[in-house]
CSV table of C-alpha atoms and ligand atoms in Angstrom, one decimal:
chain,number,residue,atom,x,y,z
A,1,UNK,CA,90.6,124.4,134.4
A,2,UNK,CA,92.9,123.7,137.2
A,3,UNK,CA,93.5,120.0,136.4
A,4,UNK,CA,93.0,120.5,133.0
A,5,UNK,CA,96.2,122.8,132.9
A,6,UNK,CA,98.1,120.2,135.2
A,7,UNK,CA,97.3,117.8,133.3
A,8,UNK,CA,98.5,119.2,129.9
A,9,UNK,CA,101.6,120.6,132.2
A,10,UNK,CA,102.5,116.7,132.3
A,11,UNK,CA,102.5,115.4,128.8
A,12,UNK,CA,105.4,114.3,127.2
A,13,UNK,CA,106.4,117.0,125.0
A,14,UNK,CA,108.7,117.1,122.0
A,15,UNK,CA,110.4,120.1,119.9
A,16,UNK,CA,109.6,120.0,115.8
A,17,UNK,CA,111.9,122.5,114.2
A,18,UNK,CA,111.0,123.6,110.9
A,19,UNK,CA,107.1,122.5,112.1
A,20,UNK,CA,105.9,124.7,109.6
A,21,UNK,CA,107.5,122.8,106.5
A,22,UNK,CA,106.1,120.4,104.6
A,23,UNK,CA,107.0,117.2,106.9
A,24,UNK,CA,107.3,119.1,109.7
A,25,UNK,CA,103.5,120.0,109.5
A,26,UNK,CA,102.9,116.2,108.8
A,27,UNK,CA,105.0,115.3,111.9
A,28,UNK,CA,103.1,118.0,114.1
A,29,UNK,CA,100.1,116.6,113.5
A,30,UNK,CA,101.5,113.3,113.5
A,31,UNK,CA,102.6,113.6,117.3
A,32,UNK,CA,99.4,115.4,118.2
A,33,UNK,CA,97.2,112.6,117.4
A,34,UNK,CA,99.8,110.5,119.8
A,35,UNK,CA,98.8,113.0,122.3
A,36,UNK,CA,102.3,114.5,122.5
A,37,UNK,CA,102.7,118.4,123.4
A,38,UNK,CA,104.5,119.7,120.5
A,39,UNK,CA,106.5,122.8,120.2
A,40,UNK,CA,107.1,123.9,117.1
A,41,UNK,CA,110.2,126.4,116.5
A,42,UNK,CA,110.6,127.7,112.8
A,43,UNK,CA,112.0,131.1,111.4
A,44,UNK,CA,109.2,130.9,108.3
A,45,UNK,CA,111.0,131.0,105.2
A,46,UNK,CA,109.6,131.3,102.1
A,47,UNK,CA,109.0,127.9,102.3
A,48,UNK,CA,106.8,127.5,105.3
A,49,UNK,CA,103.2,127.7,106.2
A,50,UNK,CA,101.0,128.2,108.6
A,51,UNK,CA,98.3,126.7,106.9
A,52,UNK,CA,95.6,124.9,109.0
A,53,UNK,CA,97.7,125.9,111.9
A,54,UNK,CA,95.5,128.1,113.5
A,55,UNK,CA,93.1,124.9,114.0
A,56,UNK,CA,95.5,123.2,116.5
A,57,UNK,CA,94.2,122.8,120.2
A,58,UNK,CA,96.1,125.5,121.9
A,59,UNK,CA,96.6,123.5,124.9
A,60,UNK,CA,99.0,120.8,123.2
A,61,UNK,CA,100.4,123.1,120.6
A,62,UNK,CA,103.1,126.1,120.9
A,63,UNK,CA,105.0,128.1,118.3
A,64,UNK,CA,107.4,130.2,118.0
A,65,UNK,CA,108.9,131.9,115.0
A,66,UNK,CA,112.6,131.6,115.8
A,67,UNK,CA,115.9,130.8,114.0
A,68,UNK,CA,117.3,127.8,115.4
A,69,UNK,CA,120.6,130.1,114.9
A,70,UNK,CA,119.2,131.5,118.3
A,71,UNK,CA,121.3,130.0,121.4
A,72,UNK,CA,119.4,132.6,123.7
A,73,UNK,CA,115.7,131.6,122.7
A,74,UNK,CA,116.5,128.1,122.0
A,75,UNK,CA,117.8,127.6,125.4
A,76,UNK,CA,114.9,129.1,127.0
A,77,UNK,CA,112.2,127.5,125.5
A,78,UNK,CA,114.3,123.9,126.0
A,79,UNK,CA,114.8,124.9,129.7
A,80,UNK,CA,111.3,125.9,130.1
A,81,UNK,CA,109.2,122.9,128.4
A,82,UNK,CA,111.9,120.2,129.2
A,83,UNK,CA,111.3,118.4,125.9
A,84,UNK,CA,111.9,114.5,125.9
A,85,UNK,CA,113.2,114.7,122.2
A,86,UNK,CA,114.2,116.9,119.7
A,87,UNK,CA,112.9,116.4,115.9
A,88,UNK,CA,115.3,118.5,114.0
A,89,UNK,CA,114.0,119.6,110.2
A,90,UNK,CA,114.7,123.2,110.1
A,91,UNK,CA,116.6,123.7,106.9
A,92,UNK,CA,117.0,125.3,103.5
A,93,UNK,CA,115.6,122.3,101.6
A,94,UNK,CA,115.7,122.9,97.6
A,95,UNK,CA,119.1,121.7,95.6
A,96,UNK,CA,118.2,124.4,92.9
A,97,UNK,CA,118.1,127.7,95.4
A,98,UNK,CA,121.5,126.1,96.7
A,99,UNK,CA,123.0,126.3,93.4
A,100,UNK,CA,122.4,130.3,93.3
A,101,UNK,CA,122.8,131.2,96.7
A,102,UNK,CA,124.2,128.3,98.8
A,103,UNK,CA,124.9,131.0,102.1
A,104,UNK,CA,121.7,129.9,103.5
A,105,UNK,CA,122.4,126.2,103.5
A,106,UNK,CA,125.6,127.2,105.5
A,107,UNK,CA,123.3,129.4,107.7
A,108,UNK,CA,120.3,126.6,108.7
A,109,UNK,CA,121.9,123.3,107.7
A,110,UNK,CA,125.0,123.4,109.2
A,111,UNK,CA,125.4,126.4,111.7
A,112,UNK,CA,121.6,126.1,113.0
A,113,UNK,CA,122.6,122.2,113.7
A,114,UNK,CA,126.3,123.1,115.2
A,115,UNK,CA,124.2,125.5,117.6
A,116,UNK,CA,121.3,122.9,118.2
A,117,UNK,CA,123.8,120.7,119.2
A,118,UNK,CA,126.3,122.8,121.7
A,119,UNK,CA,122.7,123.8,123.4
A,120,UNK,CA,122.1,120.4,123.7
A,121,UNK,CA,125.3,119.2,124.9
A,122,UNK,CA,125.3,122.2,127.7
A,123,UNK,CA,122.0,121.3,128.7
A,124,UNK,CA,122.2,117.1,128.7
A,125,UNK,CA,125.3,117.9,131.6
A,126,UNK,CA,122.5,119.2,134.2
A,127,UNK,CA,119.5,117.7,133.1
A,128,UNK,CA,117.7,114.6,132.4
A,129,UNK,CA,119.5,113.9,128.3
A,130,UNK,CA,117.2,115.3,125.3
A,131,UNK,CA,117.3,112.9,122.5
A,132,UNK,CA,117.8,114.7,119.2
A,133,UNK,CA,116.5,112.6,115.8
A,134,UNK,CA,117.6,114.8,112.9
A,135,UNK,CA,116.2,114.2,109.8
A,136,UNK,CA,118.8,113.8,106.9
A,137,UNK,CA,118.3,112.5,103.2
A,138,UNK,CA,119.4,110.1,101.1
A,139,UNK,CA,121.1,112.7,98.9
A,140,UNK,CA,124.4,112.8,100.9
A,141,UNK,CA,125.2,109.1,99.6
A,142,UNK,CA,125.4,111.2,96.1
A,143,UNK,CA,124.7,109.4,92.8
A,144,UNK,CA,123.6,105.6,93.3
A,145,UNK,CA,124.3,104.3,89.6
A,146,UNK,CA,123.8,101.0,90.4
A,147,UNK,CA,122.3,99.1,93.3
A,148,UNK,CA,121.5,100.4,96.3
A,149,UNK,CA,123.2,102.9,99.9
A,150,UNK,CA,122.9,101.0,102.9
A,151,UNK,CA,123.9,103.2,106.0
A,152,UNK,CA,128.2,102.2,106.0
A,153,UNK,CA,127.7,103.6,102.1
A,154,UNK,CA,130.2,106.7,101.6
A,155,UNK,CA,128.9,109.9,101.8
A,156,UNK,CA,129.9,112.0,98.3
A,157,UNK,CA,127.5,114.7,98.0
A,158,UNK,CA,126.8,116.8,94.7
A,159,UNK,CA,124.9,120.0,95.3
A,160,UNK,CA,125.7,122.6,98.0
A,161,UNK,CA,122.3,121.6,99.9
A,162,UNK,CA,123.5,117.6,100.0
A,163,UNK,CA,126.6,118.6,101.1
A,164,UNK,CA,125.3,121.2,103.9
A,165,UNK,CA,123.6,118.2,104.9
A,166,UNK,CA,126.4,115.8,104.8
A,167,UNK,CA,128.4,118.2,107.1
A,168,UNK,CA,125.7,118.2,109.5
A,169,UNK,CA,125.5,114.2,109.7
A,170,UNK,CA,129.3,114.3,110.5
A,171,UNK,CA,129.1,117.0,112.8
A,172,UNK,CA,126.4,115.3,114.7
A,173,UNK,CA,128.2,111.7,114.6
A,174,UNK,CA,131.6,113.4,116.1
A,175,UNK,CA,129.3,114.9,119.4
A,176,UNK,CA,127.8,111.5,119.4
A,177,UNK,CA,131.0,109.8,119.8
A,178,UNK,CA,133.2,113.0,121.6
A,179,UNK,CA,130.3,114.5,124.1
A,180,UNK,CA,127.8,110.9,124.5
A,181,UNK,CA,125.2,113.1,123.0
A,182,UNK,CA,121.8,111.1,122.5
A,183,UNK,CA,121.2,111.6,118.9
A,184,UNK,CA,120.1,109.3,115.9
A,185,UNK,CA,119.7,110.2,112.5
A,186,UNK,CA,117.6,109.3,110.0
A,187,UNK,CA,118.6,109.2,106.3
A,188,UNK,CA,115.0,109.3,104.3
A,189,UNK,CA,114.3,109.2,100.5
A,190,UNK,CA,112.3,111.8,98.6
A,191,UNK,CA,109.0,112.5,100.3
A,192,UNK,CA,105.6,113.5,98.8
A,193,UNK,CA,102.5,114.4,100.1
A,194,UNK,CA,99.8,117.5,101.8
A,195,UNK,CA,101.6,120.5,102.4
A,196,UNK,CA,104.4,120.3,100.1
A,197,UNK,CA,105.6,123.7,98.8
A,198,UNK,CA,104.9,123.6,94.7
A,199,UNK,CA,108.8,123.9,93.7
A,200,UNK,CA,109.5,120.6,94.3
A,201,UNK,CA,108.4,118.0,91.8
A,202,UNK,CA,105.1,116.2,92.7
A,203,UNK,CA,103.7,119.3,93.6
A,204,UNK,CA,105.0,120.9,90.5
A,205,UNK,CA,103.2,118.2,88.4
A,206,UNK,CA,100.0,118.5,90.4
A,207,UNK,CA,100.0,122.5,90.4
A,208,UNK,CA,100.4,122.8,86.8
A,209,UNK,CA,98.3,120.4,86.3
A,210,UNK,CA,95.3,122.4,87.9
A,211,UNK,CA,96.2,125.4,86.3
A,212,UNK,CA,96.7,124.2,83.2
A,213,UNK,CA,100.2,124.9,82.4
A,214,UNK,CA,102.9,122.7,81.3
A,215,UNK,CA,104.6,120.0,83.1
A,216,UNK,CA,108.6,121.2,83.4
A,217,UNK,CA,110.9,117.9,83.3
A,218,UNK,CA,114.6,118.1,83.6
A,219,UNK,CA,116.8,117.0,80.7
A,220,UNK,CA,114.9,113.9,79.2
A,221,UNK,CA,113.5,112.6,82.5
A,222,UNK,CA,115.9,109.6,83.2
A,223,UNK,CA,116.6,110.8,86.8
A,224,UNK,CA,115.2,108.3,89.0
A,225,UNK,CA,114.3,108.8,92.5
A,226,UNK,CA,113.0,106.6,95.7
A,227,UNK,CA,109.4,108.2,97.0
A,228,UNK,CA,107.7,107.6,100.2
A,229,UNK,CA,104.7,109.5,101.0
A,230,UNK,CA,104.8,111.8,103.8
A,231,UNK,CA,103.5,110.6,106.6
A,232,UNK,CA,104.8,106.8,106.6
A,233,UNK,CA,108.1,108.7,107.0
A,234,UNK,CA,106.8,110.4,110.3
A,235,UNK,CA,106.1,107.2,111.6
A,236,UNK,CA,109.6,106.0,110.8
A,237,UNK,CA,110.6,108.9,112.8
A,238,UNK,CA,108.3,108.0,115.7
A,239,UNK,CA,109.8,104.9,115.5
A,240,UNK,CA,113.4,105.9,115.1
A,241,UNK,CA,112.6,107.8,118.7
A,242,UNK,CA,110.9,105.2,120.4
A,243,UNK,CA,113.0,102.2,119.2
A,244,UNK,CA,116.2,103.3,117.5
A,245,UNK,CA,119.4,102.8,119.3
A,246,UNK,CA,121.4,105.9,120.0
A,247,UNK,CA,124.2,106.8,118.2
A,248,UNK,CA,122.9,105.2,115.3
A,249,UNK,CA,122.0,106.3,111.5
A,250,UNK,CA,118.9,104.9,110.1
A,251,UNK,CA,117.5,104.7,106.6
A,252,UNK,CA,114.2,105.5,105.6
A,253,UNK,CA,113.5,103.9,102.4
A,254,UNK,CA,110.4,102.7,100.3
A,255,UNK,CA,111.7,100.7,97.6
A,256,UNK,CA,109.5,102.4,95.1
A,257,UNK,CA,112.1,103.8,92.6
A,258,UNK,CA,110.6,105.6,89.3
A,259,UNK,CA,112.3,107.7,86.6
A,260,UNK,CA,110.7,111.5,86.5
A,261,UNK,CA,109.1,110.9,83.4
A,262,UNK,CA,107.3,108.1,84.2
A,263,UNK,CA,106.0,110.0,87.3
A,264,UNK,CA,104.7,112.5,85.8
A,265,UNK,CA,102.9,110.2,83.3
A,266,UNK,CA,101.3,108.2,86.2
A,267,UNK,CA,100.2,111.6,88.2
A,268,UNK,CA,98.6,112.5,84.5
A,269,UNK,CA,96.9,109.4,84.4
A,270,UNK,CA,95.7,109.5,87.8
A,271,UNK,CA,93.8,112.6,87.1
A,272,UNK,CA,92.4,111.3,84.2
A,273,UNK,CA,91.1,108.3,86.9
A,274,UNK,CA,89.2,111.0,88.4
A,275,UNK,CA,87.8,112.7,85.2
A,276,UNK,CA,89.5,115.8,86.0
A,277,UNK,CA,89.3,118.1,82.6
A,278,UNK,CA,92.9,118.8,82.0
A,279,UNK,CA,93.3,121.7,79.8
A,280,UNK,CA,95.1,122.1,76.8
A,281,UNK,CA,97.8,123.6,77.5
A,282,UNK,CA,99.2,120.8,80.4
A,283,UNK,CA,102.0,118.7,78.4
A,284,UNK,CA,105.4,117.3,79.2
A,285,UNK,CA,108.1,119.7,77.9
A,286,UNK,CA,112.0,118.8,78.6
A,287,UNK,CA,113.7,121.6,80.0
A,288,UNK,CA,117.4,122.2,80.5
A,289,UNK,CA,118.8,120.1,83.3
A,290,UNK,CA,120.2,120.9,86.7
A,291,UNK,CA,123.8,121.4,86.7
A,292,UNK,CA,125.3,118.0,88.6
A,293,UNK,CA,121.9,116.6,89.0
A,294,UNK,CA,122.6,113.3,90.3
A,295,UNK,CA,120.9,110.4,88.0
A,296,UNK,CA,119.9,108.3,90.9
A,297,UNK,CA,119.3,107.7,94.4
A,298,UNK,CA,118.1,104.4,96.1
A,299,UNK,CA,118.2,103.5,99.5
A,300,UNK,CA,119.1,99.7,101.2
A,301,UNK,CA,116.9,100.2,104.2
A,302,UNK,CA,117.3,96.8,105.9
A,303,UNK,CA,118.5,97.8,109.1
A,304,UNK,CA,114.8,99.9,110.0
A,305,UNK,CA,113.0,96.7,108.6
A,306,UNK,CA,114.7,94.2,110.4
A,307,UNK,CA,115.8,96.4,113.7
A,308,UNK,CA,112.6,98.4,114.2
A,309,UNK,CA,110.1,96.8,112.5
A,310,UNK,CA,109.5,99.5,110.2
A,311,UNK,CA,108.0,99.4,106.5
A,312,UNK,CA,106.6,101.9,104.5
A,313,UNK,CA,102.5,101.1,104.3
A,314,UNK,CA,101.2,103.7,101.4
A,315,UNK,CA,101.8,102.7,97.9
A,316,UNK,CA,102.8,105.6,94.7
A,317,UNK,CA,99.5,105.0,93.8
A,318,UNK,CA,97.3,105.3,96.9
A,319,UNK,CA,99.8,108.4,98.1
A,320,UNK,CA,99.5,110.1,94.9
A,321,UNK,CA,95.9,109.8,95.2
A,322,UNK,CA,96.0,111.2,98.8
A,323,UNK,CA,98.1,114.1,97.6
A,324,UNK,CA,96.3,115.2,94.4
A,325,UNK,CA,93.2,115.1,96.6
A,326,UNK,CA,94.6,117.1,99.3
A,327,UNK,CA,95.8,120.0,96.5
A,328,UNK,CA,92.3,119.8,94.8
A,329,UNK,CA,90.8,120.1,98.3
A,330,UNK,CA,93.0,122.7,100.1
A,331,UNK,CA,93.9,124.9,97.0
A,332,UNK,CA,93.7,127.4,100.0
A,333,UNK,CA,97.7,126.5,100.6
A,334,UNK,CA,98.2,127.9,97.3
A,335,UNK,CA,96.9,131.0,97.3
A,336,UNK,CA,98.6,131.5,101.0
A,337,UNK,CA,102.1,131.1,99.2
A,338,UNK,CA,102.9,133.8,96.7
A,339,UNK,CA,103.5,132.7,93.1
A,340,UNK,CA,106.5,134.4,92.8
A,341,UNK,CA,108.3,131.9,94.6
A,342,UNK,CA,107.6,128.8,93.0
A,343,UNK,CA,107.5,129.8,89.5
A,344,UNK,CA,110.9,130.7,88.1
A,345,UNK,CA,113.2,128.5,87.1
A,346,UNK,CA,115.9,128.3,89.1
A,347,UNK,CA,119.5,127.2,90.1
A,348,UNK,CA,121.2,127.8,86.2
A,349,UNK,CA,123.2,130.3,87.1
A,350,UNK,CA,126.6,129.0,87.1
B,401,NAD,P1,110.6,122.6,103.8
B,401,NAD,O1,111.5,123.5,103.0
B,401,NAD,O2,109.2,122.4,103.4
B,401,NAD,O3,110.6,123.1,105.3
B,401,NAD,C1,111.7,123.5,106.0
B,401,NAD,C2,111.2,124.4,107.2
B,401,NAD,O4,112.4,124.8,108.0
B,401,NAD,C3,110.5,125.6,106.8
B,401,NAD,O5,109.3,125.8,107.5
B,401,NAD,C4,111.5,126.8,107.2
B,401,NAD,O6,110.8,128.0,107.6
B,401,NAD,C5,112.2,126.1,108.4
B,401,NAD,N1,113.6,126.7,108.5
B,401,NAD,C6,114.6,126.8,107.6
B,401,NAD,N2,115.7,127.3,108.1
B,401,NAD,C7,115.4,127.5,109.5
B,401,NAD,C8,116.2,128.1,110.5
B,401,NAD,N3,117.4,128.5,110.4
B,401,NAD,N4,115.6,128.1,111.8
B,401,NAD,C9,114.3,127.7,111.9
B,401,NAD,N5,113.5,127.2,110.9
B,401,NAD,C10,114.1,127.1,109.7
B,401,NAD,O7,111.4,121.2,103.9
B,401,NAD,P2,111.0,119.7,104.1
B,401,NAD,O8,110.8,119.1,102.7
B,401,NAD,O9,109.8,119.7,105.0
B,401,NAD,O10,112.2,119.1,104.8
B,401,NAD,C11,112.4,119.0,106.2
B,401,NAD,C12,113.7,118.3,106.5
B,401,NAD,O11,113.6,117.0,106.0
B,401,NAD,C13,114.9,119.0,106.0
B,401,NAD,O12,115.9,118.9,106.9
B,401,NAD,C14,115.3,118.1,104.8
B,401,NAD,O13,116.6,118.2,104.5
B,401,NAD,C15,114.8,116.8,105.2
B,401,NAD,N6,114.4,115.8,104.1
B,401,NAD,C16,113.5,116.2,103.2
B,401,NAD,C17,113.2,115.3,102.2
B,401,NAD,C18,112.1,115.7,101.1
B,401,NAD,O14,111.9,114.9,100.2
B,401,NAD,N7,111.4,116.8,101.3
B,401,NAD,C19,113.8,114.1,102.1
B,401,NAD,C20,114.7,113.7,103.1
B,401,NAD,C21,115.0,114.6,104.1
């Protein structure tokens, strides 16, 4: 046990916030099979889970339940595991929740990062530097009519929760450039994928789907969006900390751009693929749109490609597969989150 304990005292080990998310489970598991030690901090919001957690080997994997608001705990637990990096995705995550009540955004997307970052600063003067990748979106680029956002593309967010994040990206870039803080971030398209909490589209789709409800589509389904399945994004991230250069943004694109409509006709005809009986009462209906929902997003994600080396591997097809599997498989996750959450329209009150 002795050298055991020694040895996992010396791996490399790497803060997830918001580990408890939807990517951040993916990227916890992600860095386990790298054979990182990974610390997970998250306050579990309504959107989090600990689903499958309690499987993890105890020896690699920590967590605390902690708002990354926190200077005290924060502090400690940098200054005792000494993390190599920090992945940053603790954050009010759904446009429509920041349309009713955009405090929280504030709170997590902008305050939690302005506090990530003075720890970091402090703690970068008398230790070896922390490198903090935090993970933003492609949303803060705002609608992309026509073409596509490389990383020098102006930010113009529409909804409180792109702009929470866009204020984070500039805080970030100002300690980059003011304190020499070591800090990339990474600009990524919608994700999809296991452990996805069921307000958010593809999980919508597939939720009704198995219990036989209808399929809610905004306006007439023209919105178009850019999806990359879950975890080829943690490997950009892995990526973005083992290669990316410091100081630098970095999109995380697929090129795989589909109006809503039409996704939510390929995820029907996928379960037909699989001879799942839908039931009667699962069919498209249009429903009121969001207020400033932007039309279209689409990422110009050269620089990874040609700088890092990165692409996207899983196709819609094969990731769709992958995630209505996982949902038939792990219906488990469902019944862990309450319904009441996930099943009201929201984010029309204006
Ligand atoms: P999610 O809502 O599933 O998870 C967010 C996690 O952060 C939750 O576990 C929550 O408990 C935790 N959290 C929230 N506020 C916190 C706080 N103040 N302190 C500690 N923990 C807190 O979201 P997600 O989809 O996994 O997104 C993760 C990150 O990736 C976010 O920063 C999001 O902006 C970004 N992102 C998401 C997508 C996407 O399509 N899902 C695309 C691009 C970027």
């Amino acid at each position: 046990t002795i050298t055991l304990n020694i040895l996992y005292s010396n791996m490399k080990k790497i803060i997830v916030t918001g580990g408890s998310g939807f990517i951040g489970s993916n990227l916890v598991n992600y860095l386990l099979k790298k054979n990182y030690y990974v610390i997970n901090v998250d306050k579990l919001t309504y959107s989090a889970s600990n689903f499958n957690k309690k499987n993890l080997p105890k020896k690699k994997y920590k967590f605390f339940k902690v708002d990354i608001n926190n200077k005290k705990i924060i502090k400690n637990i940098i200054q005792k595991y000494k993390p190599e990096c920090i992945f940053n995705l603790a954050a009010e995550t759904h446009v429509d929740r920041s349309i009713d009540s955009p405090y929280q955004f504030i709170h997590s997307n902008i305050l939690g990062v302005f506090n990530l970052l003075e720890i970091i600063k402090d703690y970068s003067k008398k230790n070896k530097k922390i490198k903090l990748i935090h993970i933003s979106t492609d949303e803060v680029y705002g609608d992309i009519k026509k073409r596509k956002a490389d990383e020098k593309y102006p930010y113009s967010p529409s909804s409180p929760y792109s702009a929470s994040k866009a204020s984070a990206d500039h805080l970030i870039k100002s300690y980059i450039r003011t304190y020499k803080l070591s800090a990339i971030i990474s600009n990524c398209c919608n994700n999809y994928g296991p452990y996805q909490f069921p307000e958010k589209l593809i999980p919508k789709i597939i939720t009704n789907i198995l219990s036989n409800k209808p399929i809610p589509i905004y306006a007439k389904g023209k919105n178009s969006r850019e999806w990359i399945y879950a975890e080829d994004h943690c490997e950009a991230l892995y990526q973005i900390f083992k290669k990316g250069k410091v100081g630098e943004s970095y999109n995380v694109g697929s090129n795989l751009n589909l109006q809503n409509i039409k996704l939510a006709k390929l995820i029907l005809k996928i379960f037909k693929t699989k001879n799942y009986k839908i039931g009667k009462k699962v069919k498209i209906k249009f429903v009121k749109d969001r207020p400033g929902h932007d039309l279209r997003y689409s990422l110009n994600s050269n620089k990874i490609y040609k700088k890092i080396g990165w692409k996207s591997k899983t196709n819609l097809k094969k990731g769709l597969n992958l995630t209505i599997d996982w949902y038939i498989k792990n219906k488990k996750f469902l019944s862990s989150i309450s319904k009441k959450l996930y099943v009201k329209r929201l984010g029309l009150k204006i």
